[in-house]
CSV table of N, CA, C and O in Angstrom, one decimal:
chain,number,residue,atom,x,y,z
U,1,UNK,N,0.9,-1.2,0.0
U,1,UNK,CA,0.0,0.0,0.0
U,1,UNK,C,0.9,1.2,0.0
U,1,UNK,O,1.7,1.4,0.9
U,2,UNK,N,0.8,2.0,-0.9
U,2,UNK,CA,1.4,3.1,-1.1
U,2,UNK,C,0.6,4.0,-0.3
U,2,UNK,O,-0.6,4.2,-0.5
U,3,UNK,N,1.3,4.7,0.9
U,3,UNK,CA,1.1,6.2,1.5
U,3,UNK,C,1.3,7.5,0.4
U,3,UNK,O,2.1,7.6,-0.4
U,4,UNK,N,0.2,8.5,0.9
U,4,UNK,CA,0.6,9.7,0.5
U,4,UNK,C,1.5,10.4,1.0
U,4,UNK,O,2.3,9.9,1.8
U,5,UNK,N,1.7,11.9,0.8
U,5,UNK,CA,2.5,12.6,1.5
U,5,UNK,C,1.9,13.0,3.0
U,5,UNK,O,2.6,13.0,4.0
U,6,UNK,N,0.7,13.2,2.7
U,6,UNK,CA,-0.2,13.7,4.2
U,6,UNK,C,0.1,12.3,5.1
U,6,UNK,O,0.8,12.2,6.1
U,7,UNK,N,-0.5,11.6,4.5
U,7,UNK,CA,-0.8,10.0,4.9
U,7,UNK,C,0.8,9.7,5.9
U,7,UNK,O,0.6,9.4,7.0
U,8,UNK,N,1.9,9.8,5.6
U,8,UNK,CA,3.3,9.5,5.6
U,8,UNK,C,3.8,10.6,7.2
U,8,UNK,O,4.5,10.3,8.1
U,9,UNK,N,3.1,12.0,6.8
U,9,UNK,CA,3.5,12.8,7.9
U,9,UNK,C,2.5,12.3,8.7
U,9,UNK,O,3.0,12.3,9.8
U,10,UNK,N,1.2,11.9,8.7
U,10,UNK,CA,0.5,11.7,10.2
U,10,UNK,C,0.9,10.2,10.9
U,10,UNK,O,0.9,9.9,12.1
U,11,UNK,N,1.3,9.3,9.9
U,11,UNK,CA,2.6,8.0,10.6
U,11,UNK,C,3.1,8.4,11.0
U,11,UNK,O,2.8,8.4,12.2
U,12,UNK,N,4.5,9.1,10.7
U,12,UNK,CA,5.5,9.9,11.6
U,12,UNK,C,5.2,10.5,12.7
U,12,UNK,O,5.9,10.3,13.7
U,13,UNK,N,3.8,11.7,12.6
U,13,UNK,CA,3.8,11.8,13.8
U,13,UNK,C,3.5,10.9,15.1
U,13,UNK,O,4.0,10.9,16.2
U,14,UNK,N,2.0,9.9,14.4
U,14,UNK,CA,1.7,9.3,15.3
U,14,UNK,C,2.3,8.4,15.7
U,14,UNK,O,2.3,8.3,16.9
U,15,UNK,N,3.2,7.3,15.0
U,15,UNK,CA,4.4,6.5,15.8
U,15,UNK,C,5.4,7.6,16.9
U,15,UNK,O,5.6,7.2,18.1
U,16,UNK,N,5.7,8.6,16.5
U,16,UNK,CA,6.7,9.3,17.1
U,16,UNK,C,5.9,10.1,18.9
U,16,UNK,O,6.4,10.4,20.0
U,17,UNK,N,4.7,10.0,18.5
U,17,UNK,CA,3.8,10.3,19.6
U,17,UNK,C,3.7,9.4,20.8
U,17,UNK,O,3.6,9.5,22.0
U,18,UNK,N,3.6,8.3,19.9
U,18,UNK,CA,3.3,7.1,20.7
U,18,UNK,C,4.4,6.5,21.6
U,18,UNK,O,4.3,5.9,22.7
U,19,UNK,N,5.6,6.9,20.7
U,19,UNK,CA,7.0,6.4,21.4
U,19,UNK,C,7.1,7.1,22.9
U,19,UNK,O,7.4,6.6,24.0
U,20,UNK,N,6.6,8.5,22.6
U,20,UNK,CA,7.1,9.8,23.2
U,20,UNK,C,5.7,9.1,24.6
U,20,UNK,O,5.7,9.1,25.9
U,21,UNK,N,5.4,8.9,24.3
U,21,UNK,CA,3.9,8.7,25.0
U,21,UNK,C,4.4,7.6,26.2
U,21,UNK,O,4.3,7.8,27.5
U,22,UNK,N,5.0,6.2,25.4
U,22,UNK,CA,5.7,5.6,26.2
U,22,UNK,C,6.8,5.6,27.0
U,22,UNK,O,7.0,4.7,27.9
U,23,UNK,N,7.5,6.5,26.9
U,23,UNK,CA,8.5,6.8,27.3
U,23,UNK,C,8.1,7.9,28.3
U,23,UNK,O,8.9,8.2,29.2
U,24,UNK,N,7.4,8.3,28.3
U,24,UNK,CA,6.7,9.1,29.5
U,24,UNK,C,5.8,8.5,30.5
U,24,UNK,O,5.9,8.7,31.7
U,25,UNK,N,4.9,7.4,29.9
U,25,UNK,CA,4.1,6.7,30.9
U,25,UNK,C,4.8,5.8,31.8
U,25,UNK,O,4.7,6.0,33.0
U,26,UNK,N,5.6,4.9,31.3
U,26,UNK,CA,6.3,3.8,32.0
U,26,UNK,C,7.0,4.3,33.2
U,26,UNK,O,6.6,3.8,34.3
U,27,UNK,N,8.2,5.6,33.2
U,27,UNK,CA,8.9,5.9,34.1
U,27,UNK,C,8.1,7.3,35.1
U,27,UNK,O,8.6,8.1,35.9
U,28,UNK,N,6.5,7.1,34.6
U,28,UNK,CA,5.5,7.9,35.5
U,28,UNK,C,4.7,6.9,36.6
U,28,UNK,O,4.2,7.2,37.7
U,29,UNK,N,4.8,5.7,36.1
U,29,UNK,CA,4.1,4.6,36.6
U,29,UNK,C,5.3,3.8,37.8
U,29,UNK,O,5.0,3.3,39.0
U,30,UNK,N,6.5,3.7,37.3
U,30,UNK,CA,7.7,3.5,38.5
U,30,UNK,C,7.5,4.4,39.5
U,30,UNK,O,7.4,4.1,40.6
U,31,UNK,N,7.5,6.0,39.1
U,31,UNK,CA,7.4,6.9,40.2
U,31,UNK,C,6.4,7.1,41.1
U,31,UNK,O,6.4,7.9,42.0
U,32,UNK,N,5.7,6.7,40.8
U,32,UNK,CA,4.2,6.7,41.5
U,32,UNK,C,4.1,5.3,42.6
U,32,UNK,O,3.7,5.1,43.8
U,33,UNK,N,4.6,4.6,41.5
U,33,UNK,CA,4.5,2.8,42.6
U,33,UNK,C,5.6,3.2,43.2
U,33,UNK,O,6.3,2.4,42.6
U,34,UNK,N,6.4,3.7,43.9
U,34,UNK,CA,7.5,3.9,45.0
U,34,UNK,C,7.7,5.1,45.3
U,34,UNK,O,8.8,5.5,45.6
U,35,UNK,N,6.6,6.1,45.2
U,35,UNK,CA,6.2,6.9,46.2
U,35,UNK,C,6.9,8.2,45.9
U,35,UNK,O,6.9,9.2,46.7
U,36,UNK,N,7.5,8.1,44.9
U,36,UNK,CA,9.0,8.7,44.4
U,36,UNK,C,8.7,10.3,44.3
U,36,UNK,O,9.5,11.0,44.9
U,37,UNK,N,7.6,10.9,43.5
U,37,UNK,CA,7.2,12.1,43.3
U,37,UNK,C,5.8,12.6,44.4
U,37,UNK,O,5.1,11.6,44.7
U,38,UNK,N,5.5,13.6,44.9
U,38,UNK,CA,4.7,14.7,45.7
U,38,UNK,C,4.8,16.1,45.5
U,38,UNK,O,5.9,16.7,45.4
U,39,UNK,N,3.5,16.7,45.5
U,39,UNK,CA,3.6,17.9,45.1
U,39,UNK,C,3.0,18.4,43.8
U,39,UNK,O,2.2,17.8,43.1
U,40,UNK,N,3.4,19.3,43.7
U,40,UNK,CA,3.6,20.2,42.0
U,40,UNK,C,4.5,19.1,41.2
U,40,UNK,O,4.0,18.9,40.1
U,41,UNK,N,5.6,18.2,41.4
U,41,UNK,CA,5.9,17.7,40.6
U,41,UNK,C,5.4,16.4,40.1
U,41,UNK,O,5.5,15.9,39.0
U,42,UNK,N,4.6,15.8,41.5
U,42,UNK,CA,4.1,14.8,41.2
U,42,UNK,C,2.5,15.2,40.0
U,42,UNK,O,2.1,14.3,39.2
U,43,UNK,N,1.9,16.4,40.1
U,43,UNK,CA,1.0,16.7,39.1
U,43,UNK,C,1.8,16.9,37.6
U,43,UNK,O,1.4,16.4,36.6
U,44,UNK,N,2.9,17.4,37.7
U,44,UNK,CA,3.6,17.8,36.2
U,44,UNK,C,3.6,16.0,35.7
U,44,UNK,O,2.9,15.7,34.7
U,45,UNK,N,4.6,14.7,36.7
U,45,UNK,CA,4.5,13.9,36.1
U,45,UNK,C,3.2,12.9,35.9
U,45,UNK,O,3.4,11.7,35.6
U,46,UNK,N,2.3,13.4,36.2
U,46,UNK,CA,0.7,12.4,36.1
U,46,UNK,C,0.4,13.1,35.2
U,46,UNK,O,-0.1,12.3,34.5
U,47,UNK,N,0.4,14.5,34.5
U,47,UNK,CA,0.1,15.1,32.8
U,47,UNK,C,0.5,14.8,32.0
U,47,UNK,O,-0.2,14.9,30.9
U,48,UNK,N,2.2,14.3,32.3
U,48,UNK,CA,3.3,14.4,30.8
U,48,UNK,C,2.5,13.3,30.1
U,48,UNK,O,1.9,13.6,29.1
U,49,UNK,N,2.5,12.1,30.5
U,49,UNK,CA,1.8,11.2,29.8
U,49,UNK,C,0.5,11.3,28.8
U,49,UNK,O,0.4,10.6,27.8
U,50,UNK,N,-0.4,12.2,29.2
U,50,UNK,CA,-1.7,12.5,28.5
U,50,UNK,C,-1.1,13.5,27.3
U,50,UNK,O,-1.7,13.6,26.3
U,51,UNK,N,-0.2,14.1,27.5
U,51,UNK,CA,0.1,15.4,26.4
U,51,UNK,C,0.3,14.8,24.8
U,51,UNK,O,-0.3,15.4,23.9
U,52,UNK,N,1.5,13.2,24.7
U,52,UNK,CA,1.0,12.7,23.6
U,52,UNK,C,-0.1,12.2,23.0
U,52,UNK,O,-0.2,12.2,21.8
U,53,UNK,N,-1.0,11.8,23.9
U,53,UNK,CA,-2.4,11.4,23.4
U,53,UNK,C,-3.4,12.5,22.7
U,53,UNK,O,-4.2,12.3,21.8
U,54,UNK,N,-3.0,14.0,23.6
U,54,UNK,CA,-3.7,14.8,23.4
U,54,UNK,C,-3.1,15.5,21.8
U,54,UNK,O,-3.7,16.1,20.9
U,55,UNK,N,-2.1,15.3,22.0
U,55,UNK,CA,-1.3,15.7,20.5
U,55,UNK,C,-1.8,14.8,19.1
U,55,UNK,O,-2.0,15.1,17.9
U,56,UNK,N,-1.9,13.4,19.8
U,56,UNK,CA,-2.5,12.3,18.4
U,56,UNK,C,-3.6,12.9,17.9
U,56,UNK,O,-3.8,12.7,16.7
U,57,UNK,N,-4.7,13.8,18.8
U,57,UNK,CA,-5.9,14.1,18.9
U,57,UNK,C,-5.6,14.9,17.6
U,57,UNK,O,-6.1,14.8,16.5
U,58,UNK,N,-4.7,15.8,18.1
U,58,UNK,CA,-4.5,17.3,17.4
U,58,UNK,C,-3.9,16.8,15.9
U,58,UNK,O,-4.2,17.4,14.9
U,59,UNK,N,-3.0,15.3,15.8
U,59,UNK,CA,-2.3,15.1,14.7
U,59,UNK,C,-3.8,14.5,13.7
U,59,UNK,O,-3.8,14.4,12.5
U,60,UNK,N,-4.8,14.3,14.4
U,60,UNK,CA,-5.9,13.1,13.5
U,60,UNK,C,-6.1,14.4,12.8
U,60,UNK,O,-6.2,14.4,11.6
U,61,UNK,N,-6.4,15.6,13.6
U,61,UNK,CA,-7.0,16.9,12.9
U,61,UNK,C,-6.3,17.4,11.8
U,61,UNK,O,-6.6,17.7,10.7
U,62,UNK,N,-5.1,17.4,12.5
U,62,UNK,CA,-4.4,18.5,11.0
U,62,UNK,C,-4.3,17.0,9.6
U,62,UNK,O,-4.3,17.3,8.4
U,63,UNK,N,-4.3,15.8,10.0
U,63,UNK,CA,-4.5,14.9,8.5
U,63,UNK,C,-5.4,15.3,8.1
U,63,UNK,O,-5.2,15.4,6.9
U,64,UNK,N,-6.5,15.6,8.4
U,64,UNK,CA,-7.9,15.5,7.8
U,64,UNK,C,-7.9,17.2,6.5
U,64,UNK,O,-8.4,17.5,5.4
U,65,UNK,N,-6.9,17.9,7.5
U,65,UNK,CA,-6.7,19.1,7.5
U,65,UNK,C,-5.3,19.0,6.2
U,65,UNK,O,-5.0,19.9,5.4
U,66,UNK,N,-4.7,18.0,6.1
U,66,UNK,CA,-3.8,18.2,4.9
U,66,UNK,C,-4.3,17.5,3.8
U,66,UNK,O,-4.1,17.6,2.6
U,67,UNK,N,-5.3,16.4,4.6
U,67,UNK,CA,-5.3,15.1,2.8
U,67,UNK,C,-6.0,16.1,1.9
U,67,UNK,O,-7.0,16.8,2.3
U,68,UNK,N,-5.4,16.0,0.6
U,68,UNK,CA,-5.8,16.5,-0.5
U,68,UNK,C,-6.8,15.2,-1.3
U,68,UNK,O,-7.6,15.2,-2.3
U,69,UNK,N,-6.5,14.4,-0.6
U,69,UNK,CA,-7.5,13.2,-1.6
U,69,UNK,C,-8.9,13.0,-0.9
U,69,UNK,O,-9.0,12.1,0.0
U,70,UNK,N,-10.1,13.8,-1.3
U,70,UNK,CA,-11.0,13.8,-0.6
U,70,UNK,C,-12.3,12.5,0.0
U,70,UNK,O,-13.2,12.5,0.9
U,71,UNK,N,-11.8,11.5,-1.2
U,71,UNK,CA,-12.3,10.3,-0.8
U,71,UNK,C,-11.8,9.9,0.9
U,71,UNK,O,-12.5,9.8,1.9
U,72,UNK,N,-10.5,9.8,0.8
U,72,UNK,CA,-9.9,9.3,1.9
U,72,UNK,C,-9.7,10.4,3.0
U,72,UNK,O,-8.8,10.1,3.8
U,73,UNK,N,-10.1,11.6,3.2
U,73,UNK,CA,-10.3,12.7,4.0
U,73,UNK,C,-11.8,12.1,4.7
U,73,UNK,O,-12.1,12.1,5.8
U,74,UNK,N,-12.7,11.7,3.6
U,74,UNK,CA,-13.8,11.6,4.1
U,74,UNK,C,-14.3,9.7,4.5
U,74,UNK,O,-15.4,9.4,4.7
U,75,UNK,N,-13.3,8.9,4.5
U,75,UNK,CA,-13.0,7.9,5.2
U,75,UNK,C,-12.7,7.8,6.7
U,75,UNK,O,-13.2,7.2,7.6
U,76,UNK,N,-11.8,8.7,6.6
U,76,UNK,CA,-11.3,9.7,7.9
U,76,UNK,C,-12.4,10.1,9.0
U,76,UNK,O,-12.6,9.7,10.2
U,77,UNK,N,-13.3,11.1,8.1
U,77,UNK,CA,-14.0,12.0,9.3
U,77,UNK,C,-14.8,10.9,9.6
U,77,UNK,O,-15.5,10.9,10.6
U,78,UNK,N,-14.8,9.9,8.6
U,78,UNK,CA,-16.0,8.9,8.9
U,78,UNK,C,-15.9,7.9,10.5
U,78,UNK,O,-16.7,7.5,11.4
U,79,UNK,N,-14.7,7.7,10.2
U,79,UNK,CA,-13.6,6.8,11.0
U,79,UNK,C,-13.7,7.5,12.4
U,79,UNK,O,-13.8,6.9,13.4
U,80,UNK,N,-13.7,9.1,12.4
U,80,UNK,CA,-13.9,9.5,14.0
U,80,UNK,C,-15.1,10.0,14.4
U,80,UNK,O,-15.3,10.8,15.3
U,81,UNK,N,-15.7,9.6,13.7
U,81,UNK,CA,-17.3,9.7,14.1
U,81,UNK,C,-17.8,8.9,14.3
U,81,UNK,O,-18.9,9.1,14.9
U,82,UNK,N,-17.3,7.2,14.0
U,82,UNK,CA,-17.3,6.2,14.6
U,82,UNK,C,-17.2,6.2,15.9
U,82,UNK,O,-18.0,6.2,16.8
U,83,UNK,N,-15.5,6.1,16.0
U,83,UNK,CA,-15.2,6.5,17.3
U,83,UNK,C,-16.1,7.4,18.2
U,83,UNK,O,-16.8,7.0,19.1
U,84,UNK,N,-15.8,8.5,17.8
U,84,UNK,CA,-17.0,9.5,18.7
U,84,UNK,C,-17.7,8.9,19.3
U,84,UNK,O,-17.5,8.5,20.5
U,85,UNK,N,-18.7,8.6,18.8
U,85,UNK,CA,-20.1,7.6,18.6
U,85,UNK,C,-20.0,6.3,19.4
U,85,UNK,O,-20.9,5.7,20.0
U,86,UNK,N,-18.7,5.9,19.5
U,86,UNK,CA,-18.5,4.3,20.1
U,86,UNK,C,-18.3,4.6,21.9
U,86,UNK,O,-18.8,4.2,22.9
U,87,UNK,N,-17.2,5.6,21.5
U,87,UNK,CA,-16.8,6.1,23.2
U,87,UNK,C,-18.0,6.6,23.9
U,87,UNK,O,-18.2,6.4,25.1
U,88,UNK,N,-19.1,7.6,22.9
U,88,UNK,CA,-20.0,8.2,24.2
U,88,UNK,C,-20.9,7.0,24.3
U,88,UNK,O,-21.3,7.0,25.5
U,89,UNK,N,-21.4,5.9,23.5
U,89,UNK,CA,-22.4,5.2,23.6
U,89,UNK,C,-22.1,4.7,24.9
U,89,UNK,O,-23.1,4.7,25.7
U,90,UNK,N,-20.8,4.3,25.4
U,90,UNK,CA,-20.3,3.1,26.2
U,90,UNK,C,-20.1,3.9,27.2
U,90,UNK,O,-20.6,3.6,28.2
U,91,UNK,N,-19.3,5.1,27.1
U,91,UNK,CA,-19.6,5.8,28.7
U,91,UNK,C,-20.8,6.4,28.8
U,91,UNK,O,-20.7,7.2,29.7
U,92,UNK,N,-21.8,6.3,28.4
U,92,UNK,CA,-22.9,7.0,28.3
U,92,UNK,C,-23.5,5.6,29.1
U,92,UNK,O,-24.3,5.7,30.1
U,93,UNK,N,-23.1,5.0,28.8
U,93,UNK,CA,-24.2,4.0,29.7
U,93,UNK,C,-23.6,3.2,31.0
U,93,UNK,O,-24.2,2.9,32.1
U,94,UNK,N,-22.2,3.1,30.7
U,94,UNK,CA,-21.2,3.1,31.9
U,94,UNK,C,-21.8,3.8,33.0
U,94,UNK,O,-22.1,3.3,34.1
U,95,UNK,N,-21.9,5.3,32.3
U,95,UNK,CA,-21.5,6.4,33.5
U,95,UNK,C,-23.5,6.0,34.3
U,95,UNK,O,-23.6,5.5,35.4
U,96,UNK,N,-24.5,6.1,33.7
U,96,UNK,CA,-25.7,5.2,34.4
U,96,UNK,C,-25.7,3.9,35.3
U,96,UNK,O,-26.2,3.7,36.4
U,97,UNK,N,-24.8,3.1,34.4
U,97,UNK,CA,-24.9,1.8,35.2
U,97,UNK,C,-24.2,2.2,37.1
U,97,UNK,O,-24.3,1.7,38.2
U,98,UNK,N,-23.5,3.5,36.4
U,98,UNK,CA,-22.1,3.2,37.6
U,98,UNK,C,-23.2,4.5,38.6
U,98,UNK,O,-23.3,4.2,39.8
U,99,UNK,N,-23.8,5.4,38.2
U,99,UNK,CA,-24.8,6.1,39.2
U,99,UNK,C,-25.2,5.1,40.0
U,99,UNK,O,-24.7,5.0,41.1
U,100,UNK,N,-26.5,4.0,39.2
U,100,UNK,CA,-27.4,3.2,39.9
U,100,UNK,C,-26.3,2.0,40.8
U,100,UNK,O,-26.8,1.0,41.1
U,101,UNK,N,-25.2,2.3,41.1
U,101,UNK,CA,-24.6,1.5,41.8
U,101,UNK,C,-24.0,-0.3,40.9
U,101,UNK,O,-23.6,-1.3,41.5
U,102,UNK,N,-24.2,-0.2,39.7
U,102,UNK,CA,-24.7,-1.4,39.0
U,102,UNK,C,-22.5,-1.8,38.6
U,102,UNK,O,-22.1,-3.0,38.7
U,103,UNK,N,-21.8,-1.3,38.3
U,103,UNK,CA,-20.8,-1.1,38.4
U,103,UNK,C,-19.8,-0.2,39.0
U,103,UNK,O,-20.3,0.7,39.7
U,104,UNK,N,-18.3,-0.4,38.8
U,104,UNK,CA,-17.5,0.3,39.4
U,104,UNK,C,-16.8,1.2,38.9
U,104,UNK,O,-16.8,1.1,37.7
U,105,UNK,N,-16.1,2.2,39.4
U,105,UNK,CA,-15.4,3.3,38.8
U,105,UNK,C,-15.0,3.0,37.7
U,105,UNK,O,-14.9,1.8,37.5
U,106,UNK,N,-14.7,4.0,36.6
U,106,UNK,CA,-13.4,3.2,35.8
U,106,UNK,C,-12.6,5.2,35.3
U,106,UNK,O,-13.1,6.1,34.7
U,107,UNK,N,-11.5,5.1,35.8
U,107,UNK,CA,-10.9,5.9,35.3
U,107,UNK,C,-11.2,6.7,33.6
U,107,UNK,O,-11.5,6.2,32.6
U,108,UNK,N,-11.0,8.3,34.1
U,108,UNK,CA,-11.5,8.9,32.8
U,108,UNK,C,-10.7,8.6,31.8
U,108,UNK,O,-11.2,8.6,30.7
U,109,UNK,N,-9.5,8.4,31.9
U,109,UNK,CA,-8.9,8.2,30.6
U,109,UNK,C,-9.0,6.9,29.9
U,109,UNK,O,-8.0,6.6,29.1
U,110,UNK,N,-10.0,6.2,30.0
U,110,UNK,CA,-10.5,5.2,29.1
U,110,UNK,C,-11.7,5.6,28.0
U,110,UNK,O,-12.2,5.1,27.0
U,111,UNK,N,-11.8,6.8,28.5
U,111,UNK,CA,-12.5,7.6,27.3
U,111,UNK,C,-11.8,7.6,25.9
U,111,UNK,O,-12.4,7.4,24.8
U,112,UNK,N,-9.9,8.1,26.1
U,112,UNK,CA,-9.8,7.9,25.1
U,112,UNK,C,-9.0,6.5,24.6
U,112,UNK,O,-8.3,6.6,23.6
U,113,UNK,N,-9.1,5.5,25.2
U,113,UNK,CA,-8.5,4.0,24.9
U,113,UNK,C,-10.0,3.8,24.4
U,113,UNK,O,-9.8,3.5,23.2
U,114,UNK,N,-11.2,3.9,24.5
U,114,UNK,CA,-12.9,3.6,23.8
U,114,UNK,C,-12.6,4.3,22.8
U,114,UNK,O,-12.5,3.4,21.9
U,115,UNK,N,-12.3,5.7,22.2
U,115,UNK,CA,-11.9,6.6,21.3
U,115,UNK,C,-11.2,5.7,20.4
U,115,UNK,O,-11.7,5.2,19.4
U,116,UNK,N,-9.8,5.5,20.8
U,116,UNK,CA,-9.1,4.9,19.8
U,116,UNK,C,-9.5,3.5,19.1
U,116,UNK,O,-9.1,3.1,17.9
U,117,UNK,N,-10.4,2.5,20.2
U,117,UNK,CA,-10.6,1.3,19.3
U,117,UNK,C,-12.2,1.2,18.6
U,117,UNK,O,-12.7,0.3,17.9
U,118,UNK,N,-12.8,3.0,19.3
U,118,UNK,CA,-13.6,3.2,18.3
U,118,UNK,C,-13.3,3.5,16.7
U,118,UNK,O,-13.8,3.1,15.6
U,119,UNK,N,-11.9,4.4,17.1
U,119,UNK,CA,-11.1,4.5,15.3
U,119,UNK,C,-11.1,3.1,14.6
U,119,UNK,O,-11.9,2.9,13.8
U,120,UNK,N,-10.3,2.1,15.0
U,120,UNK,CA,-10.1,0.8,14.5
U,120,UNK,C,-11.9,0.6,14.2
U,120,UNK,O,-12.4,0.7,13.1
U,121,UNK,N,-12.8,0.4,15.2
U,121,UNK,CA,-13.7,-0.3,14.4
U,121,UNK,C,-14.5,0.6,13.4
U,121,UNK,O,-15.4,-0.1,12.8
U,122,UNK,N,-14.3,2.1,13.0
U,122,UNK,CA,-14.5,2.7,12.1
U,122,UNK,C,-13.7,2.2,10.8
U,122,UNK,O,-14.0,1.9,9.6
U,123,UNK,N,-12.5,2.1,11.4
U,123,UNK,CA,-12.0,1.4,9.8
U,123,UNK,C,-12.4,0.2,9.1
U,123,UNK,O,-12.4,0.0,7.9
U,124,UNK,N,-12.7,-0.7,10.2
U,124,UNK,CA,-13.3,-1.6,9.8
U,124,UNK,C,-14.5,-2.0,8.9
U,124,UNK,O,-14.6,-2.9,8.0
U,125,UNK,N,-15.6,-0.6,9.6
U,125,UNK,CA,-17.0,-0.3,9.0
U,125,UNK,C,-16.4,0.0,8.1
U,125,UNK,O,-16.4,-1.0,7.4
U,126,UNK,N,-15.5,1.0,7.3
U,126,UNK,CA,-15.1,1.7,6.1
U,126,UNK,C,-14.9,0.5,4.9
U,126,UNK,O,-15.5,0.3,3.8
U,127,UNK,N,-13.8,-0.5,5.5
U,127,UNK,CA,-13.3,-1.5,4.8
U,127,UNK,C,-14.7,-2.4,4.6
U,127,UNK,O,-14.6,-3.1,3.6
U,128,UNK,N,-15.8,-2.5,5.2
U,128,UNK,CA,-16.7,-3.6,5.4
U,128,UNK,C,-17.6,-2.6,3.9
U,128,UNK,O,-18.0,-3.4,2.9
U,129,UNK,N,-17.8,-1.6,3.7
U,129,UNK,CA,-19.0,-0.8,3.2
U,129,UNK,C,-18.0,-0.2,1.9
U,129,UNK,O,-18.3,0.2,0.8
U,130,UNK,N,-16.6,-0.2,2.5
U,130,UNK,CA,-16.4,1.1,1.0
U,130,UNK,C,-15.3,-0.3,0.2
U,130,UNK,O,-15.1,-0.1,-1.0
U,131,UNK,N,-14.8,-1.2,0.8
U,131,UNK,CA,-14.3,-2.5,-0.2
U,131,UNK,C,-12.7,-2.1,0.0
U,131,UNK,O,-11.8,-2.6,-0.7
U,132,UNK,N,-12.3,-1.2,1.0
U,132,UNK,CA,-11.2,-0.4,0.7
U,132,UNK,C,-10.4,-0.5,2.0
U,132,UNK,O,-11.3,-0.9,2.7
U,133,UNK,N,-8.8,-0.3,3.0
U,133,UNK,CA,-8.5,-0.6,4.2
U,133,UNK,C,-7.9,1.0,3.8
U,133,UNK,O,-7.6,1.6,4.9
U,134,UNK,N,-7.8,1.4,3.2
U,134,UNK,CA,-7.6,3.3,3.2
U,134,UNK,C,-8.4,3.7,4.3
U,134,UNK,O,-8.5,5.0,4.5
């Protein structure tokens, strides 16, 4: 499968995000299990980790925002409106069940882990309806 040029910079970023992402979570997650950070610093390191995710957010935008190929721009917006759609369905009813006492907490940032395998099963819908893994 041949990448475009848009297509090629939002890989780069998003692998490069994700690295960055890891490399911030893992040695946030040591410091925390050994009590290591408090304070102002310990809030700086419980953020750094969200900042690449919040950046992928920002990288999905500016793709949509560069592809010149408007078929596959509009695969795209399709693809996160899936998502959209997948994450609020599920905490939408989460966030009920867990009122009525029917379940347990679940941290907010599974909103966007729902988000992202809402993307995947958008692509999937795309591939199932348009014949295409673009």
């Amino acid at each position: 499968m041949a990448f475009n040029a848009a297509q090629k910079r939002y890989n780069k970023r998003v692998i490069g995000l994700s690295l960055l992402y890891t490399a911030l979570l893992l040695p946030a997650v040591w410091l925390f299990k050994h009590h290591m950070v408090a304070g102002p610093l310990a809030w700086t390191v419980a953020i750094l980790p969200a900042l690449p995710i919040v950046a992928i957010f920002v990288s999905i935008g500016g793709y949509i925002v560069e592809e010149t190929d408007e078929y596959q721009r509009i695969l795209l917006i399709r693809q996160t409106l899936y998502a959209g759609g997948f994450m609020l369905a599920i905490l939408t009813v989460w966030g009920f069940l867990e009122s009525f006492d029917m379940v347990g907490h679940i941290p907010a940032y599974w909103a966007s882990v729902l988000w992202f395998a809402g993307l995947g099963l958008g692509r999937v819908i795309n591939r199932l309806t348009e014949g295409s893994w673009s």
